mmCIF file of C-alpha atoms and ligand atoms in Angstrom:
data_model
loop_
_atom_site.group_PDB
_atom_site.id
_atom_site.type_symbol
_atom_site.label_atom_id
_atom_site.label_comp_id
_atom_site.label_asym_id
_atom_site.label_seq_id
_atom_site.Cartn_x
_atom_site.Cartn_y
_atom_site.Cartn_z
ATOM 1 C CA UNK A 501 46.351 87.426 -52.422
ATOM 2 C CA UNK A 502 47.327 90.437 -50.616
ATOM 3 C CA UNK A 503 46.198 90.718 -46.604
ATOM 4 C CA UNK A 504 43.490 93.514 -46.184
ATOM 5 C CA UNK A 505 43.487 97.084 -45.242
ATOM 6 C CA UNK A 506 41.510 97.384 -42.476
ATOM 7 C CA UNK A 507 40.924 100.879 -40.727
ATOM 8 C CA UNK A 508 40.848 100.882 -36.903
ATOM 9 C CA UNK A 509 39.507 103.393 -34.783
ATOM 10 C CA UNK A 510 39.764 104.288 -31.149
ATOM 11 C CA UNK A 511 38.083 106.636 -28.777
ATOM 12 C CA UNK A 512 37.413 104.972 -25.585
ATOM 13 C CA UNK A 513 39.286 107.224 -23.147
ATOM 14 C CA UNK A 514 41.114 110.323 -24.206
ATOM 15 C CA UNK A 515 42.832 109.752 -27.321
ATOM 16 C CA UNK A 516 41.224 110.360 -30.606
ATOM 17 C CA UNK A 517 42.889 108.022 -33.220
ATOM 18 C CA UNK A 518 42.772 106.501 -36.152
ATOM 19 C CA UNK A 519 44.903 103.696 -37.770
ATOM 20 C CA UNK A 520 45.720 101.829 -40.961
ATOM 21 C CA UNK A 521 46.740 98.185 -40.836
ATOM 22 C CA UNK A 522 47.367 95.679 -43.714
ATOM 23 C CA UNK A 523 47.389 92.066 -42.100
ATOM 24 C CA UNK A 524 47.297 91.978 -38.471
ATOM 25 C CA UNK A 525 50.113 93.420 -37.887
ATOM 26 C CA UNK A 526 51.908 95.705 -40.953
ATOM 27 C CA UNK A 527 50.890 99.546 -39.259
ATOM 28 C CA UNK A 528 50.955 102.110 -42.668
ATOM 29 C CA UNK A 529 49.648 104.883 -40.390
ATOM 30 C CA UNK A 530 49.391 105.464 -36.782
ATOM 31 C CA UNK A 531 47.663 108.850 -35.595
ATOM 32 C CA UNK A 532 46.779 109.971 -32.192
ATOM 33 C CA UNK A 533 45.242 113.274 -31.334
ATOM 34 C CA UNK A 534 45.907 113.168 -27.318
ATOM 35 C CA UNK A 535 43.919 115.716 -25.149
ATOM 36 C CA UNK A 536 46.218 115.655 -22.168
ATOM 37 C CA UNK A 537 46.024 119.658 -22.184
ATOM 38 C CA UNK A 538 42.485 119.422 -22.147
ATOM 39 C CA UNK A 539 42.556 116.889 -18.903
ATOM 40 C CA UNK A 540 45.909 118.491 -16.996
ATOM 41 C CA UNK A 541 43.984 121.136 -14.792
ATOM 42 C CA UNK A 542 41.555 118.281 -13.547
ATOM 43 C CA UNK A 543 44.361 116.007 -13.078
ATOM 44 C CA UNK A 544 42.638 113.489 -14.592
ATOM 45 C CA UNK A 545 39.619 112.647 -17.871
ATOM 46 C CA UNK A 546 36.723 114.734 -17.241
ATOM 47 C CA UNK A 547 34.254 112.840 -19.484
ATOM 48 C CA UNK A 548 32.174 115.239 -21.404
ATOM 49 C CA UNK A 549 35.104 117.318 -22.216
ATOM 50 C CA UNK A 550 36.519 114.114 -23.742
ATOM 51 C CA UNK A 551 33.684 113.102 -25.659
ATOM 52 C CA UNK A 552 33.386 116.693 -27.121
ATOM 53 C CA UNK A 553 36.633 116.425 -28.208
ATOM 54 C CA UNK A 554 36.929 112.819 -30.083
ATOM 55 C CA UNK A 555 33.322 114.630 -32.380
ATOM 56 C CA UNK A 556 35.811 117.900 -33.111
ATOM 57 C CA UNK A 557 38.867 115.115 -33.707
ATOM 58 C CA UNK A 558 37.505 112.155 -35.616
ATOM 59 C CA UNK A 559 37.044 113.031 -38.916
ATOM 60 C CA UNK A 560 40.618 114.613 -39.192
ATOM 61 C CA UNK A 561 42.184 112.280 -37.601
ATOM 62 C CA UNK A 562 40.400 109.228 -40.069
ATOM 63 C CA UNK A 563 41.669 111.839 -42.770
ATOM 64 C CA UNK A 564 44.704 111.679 -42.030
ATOM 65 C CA UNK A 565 44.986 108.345 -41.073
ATOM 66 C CA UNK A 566 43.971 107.280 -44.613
ATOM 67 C CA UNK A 567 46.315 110.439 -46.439
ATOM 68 C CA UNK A 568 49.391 108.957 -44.512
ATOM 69 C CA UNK A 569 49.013 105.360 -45.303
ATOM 70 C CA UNK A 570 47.962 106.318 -48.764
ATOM 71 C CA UNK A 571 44.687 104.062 -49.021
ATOM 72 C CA UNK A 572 41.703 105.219 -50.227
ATOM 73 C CA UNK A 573 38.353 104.485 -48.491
ATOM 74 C CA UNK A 574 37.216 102.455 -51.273
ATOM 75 C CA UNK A 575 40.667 100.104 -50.861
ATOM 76 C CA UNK A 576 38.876 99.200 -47.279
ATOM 77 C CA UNK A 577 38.006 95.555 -46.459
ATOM 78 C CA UNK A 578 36.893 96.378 -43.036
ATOM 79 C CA UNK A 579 36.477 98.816 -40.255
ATOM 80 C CA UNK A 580 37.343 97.704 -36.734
ATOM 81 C CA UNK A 581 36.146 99.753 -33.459
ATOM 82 C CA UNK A 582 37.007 99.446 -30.108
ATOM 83 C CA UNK A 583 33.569 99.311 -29.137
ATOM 84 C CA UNK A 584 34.170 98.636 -25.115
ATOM 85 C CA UNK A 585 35.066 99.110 -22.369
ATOM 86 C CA UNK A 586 35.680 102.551 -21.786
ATOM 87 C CA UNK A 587 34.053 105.971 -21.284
ATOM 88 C CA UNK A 588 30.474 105.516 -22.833
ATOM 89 C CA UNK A 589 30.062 108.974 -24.141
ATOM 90 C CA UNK A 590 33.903 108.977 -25.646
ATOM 91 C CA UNK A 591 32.852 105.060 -27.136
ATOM 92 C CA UNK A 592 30.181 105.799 -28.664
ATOM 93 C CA UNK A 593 32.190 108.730 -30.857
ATOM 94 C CA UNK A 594 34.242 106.239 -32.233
ATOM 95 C CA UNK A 595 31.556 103.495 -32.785
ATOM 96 C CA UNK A 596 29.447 105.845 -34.247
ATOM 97 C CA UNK A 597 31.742 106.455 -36.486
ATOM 98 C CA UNK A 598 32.906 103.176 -37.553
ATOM 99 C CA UNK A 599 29.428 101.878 -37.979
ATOM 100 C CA UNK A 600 28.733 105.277 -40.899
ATOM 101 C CA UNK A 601 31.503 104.706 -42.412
ATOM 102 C CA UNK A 602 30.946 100.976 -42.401
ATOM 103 C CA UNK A 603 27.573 101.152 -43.755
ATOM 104 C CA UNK A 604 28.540 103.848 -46.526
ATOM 105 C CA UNK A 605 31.495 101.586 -47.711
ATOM 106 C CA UNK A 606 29.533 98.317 -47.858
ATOM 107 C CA UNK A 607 32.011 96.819 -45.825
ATOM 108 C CA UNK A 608 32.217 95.156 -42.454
ATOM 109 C CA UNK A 609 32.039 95.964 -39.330
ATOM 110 C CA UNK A 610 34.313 94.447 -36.480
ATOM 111 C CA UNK A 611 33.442 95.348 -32.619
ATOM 112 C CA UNK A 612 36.800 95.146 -30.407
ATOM 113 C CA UNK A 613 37.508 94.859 -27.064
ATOM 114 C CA UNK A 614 40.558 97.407 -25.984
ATOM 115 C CA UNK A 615 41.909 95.282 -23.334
ATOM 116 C CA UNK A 616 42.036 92.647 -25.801
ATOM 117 C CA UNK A 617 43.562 94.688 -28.184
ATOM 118 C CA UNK A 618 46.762 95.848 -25.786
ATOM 119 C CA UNK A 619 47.708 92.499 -25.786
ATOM 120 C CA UNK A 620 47.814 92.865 -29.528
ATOM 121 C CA UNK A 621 49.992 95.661 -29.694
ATOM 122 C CA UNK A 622 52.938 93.657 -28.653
ATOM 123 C CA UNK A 623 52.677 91.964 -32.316
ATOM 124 C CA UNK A 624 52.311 94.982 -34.691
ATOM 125 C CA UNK A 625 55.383 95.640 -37.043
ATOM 126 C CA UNK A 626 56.430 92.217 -35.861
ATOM 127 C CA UNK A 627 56.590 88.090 -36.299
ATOM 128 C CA UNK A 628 53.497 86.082 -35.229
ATOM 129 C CA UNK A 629 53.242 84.699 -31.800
ATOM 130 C CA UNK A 630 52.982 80.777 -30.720
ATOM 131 C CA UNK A 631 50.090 80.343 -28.382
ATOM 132 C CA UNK A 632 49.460 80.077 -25.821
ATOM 133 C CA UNK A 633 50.839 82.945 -24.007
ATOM 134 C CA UNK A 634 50.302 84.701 -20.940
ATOM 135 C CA UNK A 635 49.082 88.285 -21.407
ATOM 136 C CA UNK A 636 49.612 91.548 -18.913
ATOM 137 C CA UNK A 637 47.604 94.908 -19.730
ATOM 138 C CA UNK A 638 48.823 97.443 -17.434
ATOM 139 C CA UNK A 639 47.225 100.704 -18.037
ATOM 140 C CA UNK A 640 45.191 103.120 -16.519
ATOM 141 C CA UNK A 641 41.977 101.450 -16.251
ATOM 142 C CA UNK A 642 43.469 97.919 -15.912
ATOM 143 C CA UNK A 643 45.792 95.614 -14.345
ATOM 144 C CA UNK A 644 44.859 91.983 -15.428
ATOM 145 C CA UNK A 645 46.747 89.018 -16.537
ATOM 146 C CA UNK A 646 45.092 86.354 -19.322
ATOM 147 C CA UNK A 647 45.770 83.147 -20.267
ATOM 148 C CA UNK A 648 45.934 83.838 -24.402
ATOM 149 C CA UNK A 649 45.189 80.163 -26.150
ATOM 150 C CA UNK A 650 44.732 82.366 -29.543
ATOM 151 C CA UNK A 651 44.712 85.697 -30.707
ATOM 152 C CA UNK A 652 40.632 85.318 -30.099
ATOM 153 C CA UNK A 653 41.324 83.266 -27.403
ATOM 154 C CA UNK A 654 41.631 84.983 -24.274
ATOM 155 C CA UNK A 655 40.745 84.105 -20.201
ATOM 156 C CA UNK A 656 41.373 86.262 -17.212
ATOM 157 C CA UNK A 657 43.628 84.757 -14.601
ATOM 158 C CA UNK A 658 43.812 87.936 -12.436
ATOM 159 C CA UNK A 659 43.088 91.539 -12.593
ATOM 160 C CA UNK A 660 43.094 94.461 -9.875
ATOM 161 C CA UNK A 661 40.635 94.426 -6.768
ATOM 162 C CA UNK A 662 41.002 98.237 -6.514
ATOM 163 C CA UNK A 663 43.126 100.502 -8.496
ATOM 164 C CA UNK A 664 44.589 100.347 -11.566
ATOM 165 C CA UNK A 665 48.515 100.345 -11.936
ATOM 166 C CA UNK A 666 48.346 103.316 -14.133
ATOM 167 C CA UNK A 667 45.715 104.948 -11.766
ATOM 168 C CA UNK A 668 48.068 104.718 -8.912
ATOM 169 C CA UNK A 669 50.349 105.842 -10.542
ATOM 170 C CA UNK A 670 48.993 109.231 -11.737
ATOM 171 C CA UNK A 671 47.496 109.451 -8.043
ATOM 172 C CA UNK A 672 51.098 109.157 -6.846
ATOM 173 C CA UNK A 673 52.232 112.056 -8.975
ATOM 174 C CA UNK A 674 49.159 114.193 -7.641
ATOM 175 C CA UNK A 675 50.367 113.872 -4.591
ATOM 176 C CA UNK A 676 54.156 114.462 -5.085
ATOM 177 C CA UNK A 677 52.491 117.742 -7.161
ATOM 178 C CA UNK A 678 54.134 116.251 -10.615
ATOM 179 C CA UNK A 679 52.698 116.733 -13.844
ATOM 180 C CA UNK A 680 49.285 114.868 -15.376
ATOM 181 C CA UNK A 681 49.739 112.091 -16.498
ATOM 182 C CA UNK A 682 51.651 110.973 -13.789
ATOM 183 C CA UNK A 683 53.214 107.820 -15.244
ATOM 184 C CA UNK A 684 55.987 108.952 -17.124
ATOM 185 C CA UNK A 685 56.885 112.231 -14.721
ATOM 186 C CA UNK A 686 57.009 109.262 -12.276
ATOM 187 C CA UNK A 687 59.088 107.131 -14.351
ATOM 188 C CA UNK A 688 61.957 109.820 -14.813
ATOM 189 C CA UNK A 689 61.679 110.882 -11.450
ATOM 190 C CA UNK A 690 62.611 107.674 -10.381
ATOM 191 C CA UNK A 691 65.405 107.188 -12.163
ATOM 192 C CA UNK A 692 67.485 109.637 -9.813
ATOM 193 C CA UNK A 693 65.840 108.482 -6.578
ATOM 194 C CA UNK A 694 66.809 105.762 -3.994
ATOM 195 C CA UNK A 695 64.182 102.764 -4.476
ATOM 196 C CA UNK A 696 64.961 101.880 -0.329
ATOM 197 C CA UNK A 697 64.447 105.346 0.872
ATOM 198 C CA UNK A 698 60.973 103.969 1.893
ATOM 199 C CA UNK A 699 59.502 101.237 2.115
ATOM 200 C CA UNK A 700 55.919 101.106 0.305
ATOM 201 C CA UNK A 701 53.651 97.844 0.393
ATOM 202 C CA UNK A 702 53.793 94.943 -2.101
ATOM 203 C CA UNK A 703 50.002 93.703 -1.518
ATOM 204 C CA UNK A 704 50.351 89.490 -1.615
ATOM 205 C CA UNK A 705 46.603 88.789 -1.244
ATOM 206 C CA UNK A 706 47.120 85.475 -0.728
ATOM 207 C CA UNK A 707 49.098 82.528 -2.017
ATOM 208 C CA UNK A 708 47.140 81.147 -4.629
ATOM 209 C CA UNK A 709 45.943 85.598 -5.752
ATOM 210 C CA UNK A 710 47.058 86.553 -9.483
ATOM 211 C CA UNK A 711 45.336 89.702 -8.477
ATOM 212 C CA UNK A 712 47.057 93.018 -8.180
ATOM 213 C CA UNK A 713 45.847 95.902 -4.980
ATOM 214 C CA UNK A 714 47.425 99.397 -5.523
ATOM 215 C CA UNK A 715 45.491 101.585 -3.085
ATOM 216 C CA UNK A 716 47.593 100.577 -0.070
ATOM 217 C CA UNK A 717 50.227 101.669 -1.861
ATOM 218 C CA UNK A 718 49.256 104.882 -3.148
ATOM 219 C CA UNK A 719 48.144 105.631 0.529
ATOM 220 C CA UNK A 720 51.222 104.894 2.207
ATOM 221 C CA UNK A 721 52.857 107.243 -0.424
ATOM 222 C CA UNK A 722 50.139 110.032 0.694
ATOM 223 C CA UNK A 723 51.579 109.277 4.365
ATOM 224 C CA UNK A 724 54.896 109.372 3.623
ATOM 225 C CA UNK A 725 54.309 112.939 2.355
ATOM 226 C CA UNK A 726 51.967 113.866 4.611
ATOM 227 C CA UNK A 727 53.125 112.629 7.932
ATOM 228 C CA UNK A 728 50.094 110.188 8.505
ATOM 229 C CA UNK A 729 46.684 109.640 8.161
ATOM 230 C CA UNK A 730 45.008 112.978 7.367
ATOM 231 C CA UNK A 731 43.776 115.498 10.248
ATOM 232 C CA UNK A 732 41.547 118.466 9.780
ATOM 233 C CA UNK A 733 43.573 121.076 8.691
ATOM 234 C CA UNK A 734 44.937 118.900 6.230
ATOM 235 C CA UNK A 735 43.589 118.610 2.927
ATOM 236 C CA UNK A 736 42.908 114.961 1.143
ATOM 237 C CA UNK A 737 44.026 114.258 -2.376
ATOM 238 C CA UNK A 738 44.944 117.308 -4.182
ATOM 239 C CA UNK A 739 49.074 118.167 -4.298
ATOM 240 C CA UNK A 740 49.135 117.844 -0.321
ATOM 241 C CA UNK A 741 51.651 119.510 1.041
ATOM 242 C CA UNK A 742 54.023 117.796 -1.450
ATOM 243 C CA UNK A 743 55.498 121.875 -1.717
ATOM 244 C CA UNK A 744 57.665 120.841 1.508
ATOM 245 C CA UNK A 745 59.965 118.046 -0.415
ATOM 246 C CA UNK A 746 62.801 118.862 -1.865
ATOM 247 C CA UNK A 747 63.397 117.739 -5.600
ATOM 248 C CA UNK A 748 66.002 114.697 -3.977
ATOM 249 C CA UNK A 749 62.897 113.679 -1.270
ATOM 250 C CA UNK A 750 60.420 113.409 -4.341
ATOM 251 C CA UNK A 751 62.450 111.232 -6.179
ATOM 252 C CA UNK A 752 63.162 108.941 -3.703
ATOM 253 C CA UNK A 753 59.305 108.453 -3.147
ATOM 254 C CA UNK A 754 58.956 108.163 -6.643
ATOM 255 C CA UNK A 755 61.774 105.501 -6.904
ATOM 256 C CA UNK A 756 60.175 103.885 -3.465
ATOM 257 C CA UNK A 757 56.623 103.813 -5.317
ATOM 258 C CA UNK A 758 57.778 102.628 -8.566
ATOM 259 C CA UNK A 759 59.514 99.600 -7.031
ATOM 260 C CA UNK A 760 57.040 98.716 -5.054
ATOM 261 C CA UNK A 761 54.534 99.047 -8.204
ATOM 262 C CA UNK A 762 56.738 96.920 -10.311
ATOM 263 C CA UNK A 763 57.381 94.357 -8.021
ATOM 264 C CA UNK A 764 53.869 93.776 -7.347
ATOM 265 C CA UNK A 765 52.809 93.479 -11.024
ATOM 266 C CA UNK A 766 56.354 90.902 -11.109
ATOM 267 C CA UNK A 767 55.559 89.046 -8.346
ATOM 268 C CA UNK A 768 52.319 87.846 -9.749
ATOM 269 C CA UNK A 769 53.837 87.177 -13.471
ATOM 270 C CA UNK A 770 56.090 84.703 -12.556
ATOM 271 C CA UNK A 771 53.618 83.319 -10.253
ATOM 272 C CA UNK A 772 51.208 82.904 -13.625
ATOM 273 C CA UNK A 773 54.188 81.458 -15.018
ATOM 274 C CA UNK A 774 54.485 78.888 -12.704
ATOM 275 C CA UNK A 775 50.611 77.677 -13.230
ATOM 276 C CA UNK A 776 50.861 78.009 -16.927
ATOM 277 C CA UNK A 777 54.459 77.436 -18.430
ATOM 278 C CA UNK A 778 53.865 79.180 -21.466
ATOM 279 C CA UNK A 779 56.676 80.333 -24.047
ATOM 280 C CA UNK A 780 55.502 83.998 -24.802
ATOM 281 C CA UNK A 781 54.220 86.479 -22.529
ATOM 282 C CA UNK A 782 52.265 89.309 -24.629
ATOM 283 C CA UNK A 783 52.493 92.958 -22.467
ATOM 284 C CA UNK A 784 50.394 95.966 -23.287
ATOM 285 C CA UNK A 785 48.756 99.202 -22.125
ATOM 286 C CA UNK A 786 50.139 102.508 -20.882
ATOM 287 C CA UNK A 787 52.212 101.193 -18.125
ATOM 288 C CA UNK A 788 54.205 98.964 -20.570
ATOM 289 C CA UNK A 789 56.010 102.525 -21.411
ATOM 290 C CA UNK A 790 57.740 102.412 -18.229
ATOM 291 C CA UNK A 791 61.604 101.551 -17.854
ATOM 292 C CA UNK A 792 61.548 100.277 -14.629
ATOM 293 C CA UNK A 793 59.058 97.367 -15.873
ATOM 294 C CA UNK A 794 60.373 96.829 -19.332
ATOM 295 C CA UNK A 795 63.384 95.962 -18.268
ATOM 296 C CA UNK A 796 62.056 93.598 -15.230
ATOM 297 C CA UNK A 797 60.300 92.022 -17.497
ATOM 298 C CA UNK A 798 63.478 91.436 -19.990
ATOM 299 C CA UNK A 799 65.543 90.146 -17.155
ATOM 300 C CA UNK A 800 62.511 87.633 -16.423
ATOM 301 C CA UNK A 801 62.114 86.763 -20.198
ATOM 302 C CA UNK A 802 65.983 86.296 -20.561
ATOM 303 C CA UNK A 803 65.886 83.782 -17.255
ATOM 304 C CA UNK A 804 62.505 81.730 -18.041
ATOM 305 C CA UNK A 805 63.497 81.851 -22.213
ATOM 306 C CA UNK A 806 59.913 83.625 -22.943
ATOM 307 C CA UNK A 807 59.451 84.822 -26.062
ATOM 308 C CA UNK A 808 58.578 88.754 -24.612
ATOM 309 C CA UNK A 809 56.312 90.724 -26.908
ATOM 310 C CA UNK A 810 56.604 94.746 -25.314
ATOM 311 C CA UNK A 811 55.111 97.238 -27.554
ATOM 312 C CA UNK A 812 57.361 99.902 -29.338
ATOM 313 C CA UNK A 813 56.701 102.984 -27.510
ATOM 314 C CA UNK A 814 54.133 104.313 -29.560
ATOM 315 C CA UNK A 815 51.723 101.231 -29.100
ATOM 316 C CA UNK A 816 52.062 101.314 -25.250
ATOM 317 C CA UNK A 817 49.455 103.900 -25.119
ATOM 318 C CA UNK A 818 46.221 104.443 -26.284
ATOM 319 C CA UNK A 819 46.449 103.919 -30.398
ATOM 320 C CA UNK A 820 44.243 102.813 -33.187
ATOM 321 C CA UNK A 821 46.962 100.140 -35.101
ATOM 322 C CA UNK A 822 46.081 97.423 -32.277
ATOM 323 C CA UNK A 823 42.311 98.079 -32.690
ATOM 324 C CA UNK A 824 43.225 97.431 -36.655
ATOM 325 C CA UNK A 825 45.529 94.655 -35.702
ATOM 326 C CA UNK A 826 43.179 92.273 -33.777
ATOM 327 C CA UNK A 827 40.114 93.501 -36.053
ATOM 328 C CA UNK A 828 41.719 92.046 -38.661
ATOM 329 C CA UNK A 829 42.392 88.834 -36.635
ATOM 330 C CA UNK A 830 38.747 88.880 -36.082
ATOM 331 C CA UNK A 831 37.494 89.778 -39.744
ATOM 332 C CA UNK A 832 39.855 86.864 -40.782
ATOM 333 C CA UNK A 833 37.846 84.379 -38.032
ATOM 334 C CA UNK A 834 34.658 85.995 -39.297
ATOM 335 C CA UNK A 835 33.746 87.167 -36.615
ATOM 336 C CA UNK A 836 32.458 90.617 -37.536
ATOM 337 C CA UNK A 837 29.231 92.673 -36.048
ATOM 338 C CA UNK A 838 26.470 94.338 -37.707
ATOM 339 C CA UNK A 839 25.032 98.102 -36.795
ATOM 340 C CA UNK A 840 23.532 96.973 -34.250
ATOM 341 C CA UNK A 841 26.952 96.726 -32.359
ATOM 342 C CA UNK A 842 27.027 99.119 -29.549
ATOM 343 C CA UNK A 843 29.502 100.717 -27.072
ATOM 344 C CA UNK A 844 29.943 98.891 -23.527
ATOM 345 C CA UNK A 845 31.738 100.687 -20.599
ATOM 346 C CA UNK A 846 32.946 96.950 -19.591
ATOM 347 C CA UNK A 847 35.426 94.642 -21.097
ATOM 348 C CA UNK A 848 33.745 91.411 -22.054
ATOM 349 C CA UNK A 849 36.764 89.498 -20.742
ATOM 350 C CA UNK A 850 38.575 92.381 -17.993
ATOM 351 C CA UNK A 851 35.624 92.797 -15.750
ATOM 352 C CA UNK A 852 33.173 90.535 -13.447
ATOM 353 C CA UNK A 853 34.713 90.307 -9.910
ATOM 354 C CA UNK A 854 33.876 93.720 -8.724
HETATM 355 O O1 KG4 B 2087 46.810 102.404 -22.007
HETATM 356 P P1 KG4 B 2087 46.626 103.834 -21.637
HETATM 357 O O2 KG4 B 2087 47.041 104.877 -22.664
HETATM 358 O O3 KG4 B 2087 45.143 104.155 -21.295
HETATM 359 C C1 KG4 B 2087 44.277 103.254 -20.684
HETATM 360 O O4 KG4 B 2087 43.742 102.347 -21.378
HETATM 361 O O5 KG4 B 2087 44.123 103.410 -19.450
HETATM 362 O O6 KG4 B 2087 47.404 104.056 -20.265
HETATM 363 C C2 KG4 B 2087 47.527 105.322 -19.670
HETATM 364 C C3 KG4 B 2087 48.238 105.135 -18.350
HETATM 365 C C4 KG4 B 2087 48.265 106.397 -17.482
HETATM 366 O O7 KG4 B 2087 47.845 106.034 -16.186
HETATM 367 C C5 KG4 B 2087 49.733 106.800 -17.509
HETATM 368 O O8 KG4 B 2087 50.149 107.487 -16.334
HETATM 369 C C6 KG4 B 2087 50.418 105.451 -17.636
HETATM 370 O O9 KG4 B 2087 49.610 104.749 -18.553
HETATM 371 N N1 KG4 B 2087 51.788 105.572 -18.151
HETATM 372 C C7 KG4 B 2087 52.892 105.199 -17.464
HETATM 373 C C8 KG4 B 2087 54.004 105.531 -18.280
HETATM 374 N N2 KG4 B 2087 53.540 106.060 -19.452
HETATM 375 C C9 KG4 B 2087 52.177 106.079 -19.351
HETATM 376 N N3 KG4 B 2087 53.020 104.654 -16.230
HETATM 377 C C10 KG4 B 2087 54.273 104.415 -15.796
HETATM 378 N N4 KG4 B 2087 55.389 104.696 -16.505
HETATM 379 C C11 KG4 B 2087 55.309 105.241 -17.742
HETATM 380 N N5 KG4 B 2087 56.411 105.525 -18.438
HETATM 381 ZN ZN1 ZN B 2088 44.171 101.491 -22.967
#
């Protein structure tokens, strides 16, 4: 018997996409319409103008989807969503859509979690894991590590009190006046800066904490640019004063930032590890993109013989193949959702301590 095709479809931030997935992890087609040039001049997702823009998007984007993977809708055995959390007005695009075409095709309908579903991305295009595993989503709305007994198995160990990695991250490049998204103009940056120029706060929150803080960071960035805490003629937020640095300063308080960043998220990996010796350790979510932490986490994998699962590039981010991915894992369990399924704006495993 062949595995299914199984459509996935995700539209719970910014990016409009649409995926084809045979199994749980062969991707056939991959599309992402992003709408960073829609966000840049806000520096950051202005949520109507998203949600407008996944109703313009979807149907191409399911088009094409299906044209490049060259399966017809009625060669469909399911239709997964990422139904929460997210952006309610952007969700309910993309659940809205899942749930017609669901109910036209007589087929299915499978409601996924998109924190879950990072940790999936690690095993598209790839060999099945051995559980259990620890899992890391680093992204822009999260920072949490899980305990993954199963692919539909998963318990949060620790996650961020404030920030999100990615969040501080695109803060950071606000203030150092870089480009939006931040992450990646960040990331290069770095790469010709001096990671000791400064030195930025690694929150600890305790011991025992496999929780992650990123606003004391991102402020003692702003006060490295800005000279201190703010004073009246200076403006908060915005690209404050950053216009003074020269090219060599902002890359050594991109450097600074990113090694703080990457040590916190580090720090509280291998202390996971310690509490749960596990032999894979699934990573997902925007942040996974970045150098610095890739190859952290390779050195770490290499020393503690882990069996590391980063995404290819193109699954970091935002996509619709690890919606597919763990859909099918879930259509397989049979656990699938009638219309009645709705969008959430929190995860049902990310959330709860704040
Ligand atoms: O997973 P994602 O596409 O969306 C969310 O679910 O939040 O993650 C987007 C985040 C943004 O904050 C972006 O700045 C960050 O991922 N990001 C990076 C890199 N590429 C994207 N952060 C650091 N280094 C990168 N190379
Ligand atoms: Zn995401």
């Amino acid at each position: 018997m062949t595995a299914p095709f199984i459509l996935g479809i995700e539209t719970s931030c910014d990016e409009t996409a649409a995926a084809v997935v045979q199994g749980t992890s062969r991707v056939l087609s991959n599309v992402v319409a992003t709408q960073h040039d829609l966000h840049r001049r806000y520096a950051g997702v202005v949520p109507e103008i998203a949600s407008r823009a996944h109703l313009e998007r979807i149907i191409p984007v399911v088009r094409e989807a299906l044209g490049t993977a060259g399966v017809g809708l009625g060669d469909l055995e399911a239709i997964g969503v990422a139904h929460r959390p997210g952006l309610i007005g952007s969700l309910l695009v993309g659940t809205s859509a899942a749930k017609a075409l669901a109910w036209a095709l007589g087929v299915p309908l499978v409601g996924v979690d998109h924190v879950v579903a990072h940790l999936h991305a690690g095993l598209l295009d790839d060999e099945p894991v051995s559980y259990p595993a620890l899992g890391l989503v680093v992204s822009g709305g999260h920072s949490s590590i899980f305990l993954v007994e199963g692919a539909l198995e998963v318990t949060l160990l620790g996650r961020t009190i404030d920030d999100a990695v990615g969040e501080a991250y695109d803060k950071a490049a606000t203030i150092l006046g870089l480009e939006y998204p931040g992450g990646p103009a960040i990331d290069r940056l770095a790469a010709d800066g001096d990671e000791t120029a400064h030195c930025f706060p690694v929150a600890k929150l305790g011991p025992e904490s496999l929780d992650f803080s990123f606003s004391g960071l991102k402020t003692a960035l702003l006060y490295a640019v800005t000279g201190g805490p703010p004073r009246p003629q200076r403006r908060a937020g915005g690209a404050v004063g950053a216009s003074h640095l020269s090219v060599k300063q902002k890359a050594d308080l991109a450097a600074s930032f990113q090694r703080a960043a990457v040590t916190a998220i580090l720090e509280k990996v291998k202390r996971a590890l310690e509490r749960h010796p596990v032999a894979a350790l699934l990573v997902g979510g925007g942040v996974s993109a970045n150098r610095r932490l890739r190859s952290e986490l390779q050195d770490l994998a290499r020393g503690h013989r882990l069996d590391l699962r980063l995404p290819r590039p193109a699954y970091c981010l935002d996509n619709a193949a690890m919606i597919a991915g763990l859909a099918a894992a879930k259509y397989a369990a049979g656990d699938v959702a009638d219309l009645s399924l709705t969008a959430a704006a929190r995860s049902e495993v990310a959330s709860g301590r704040h």
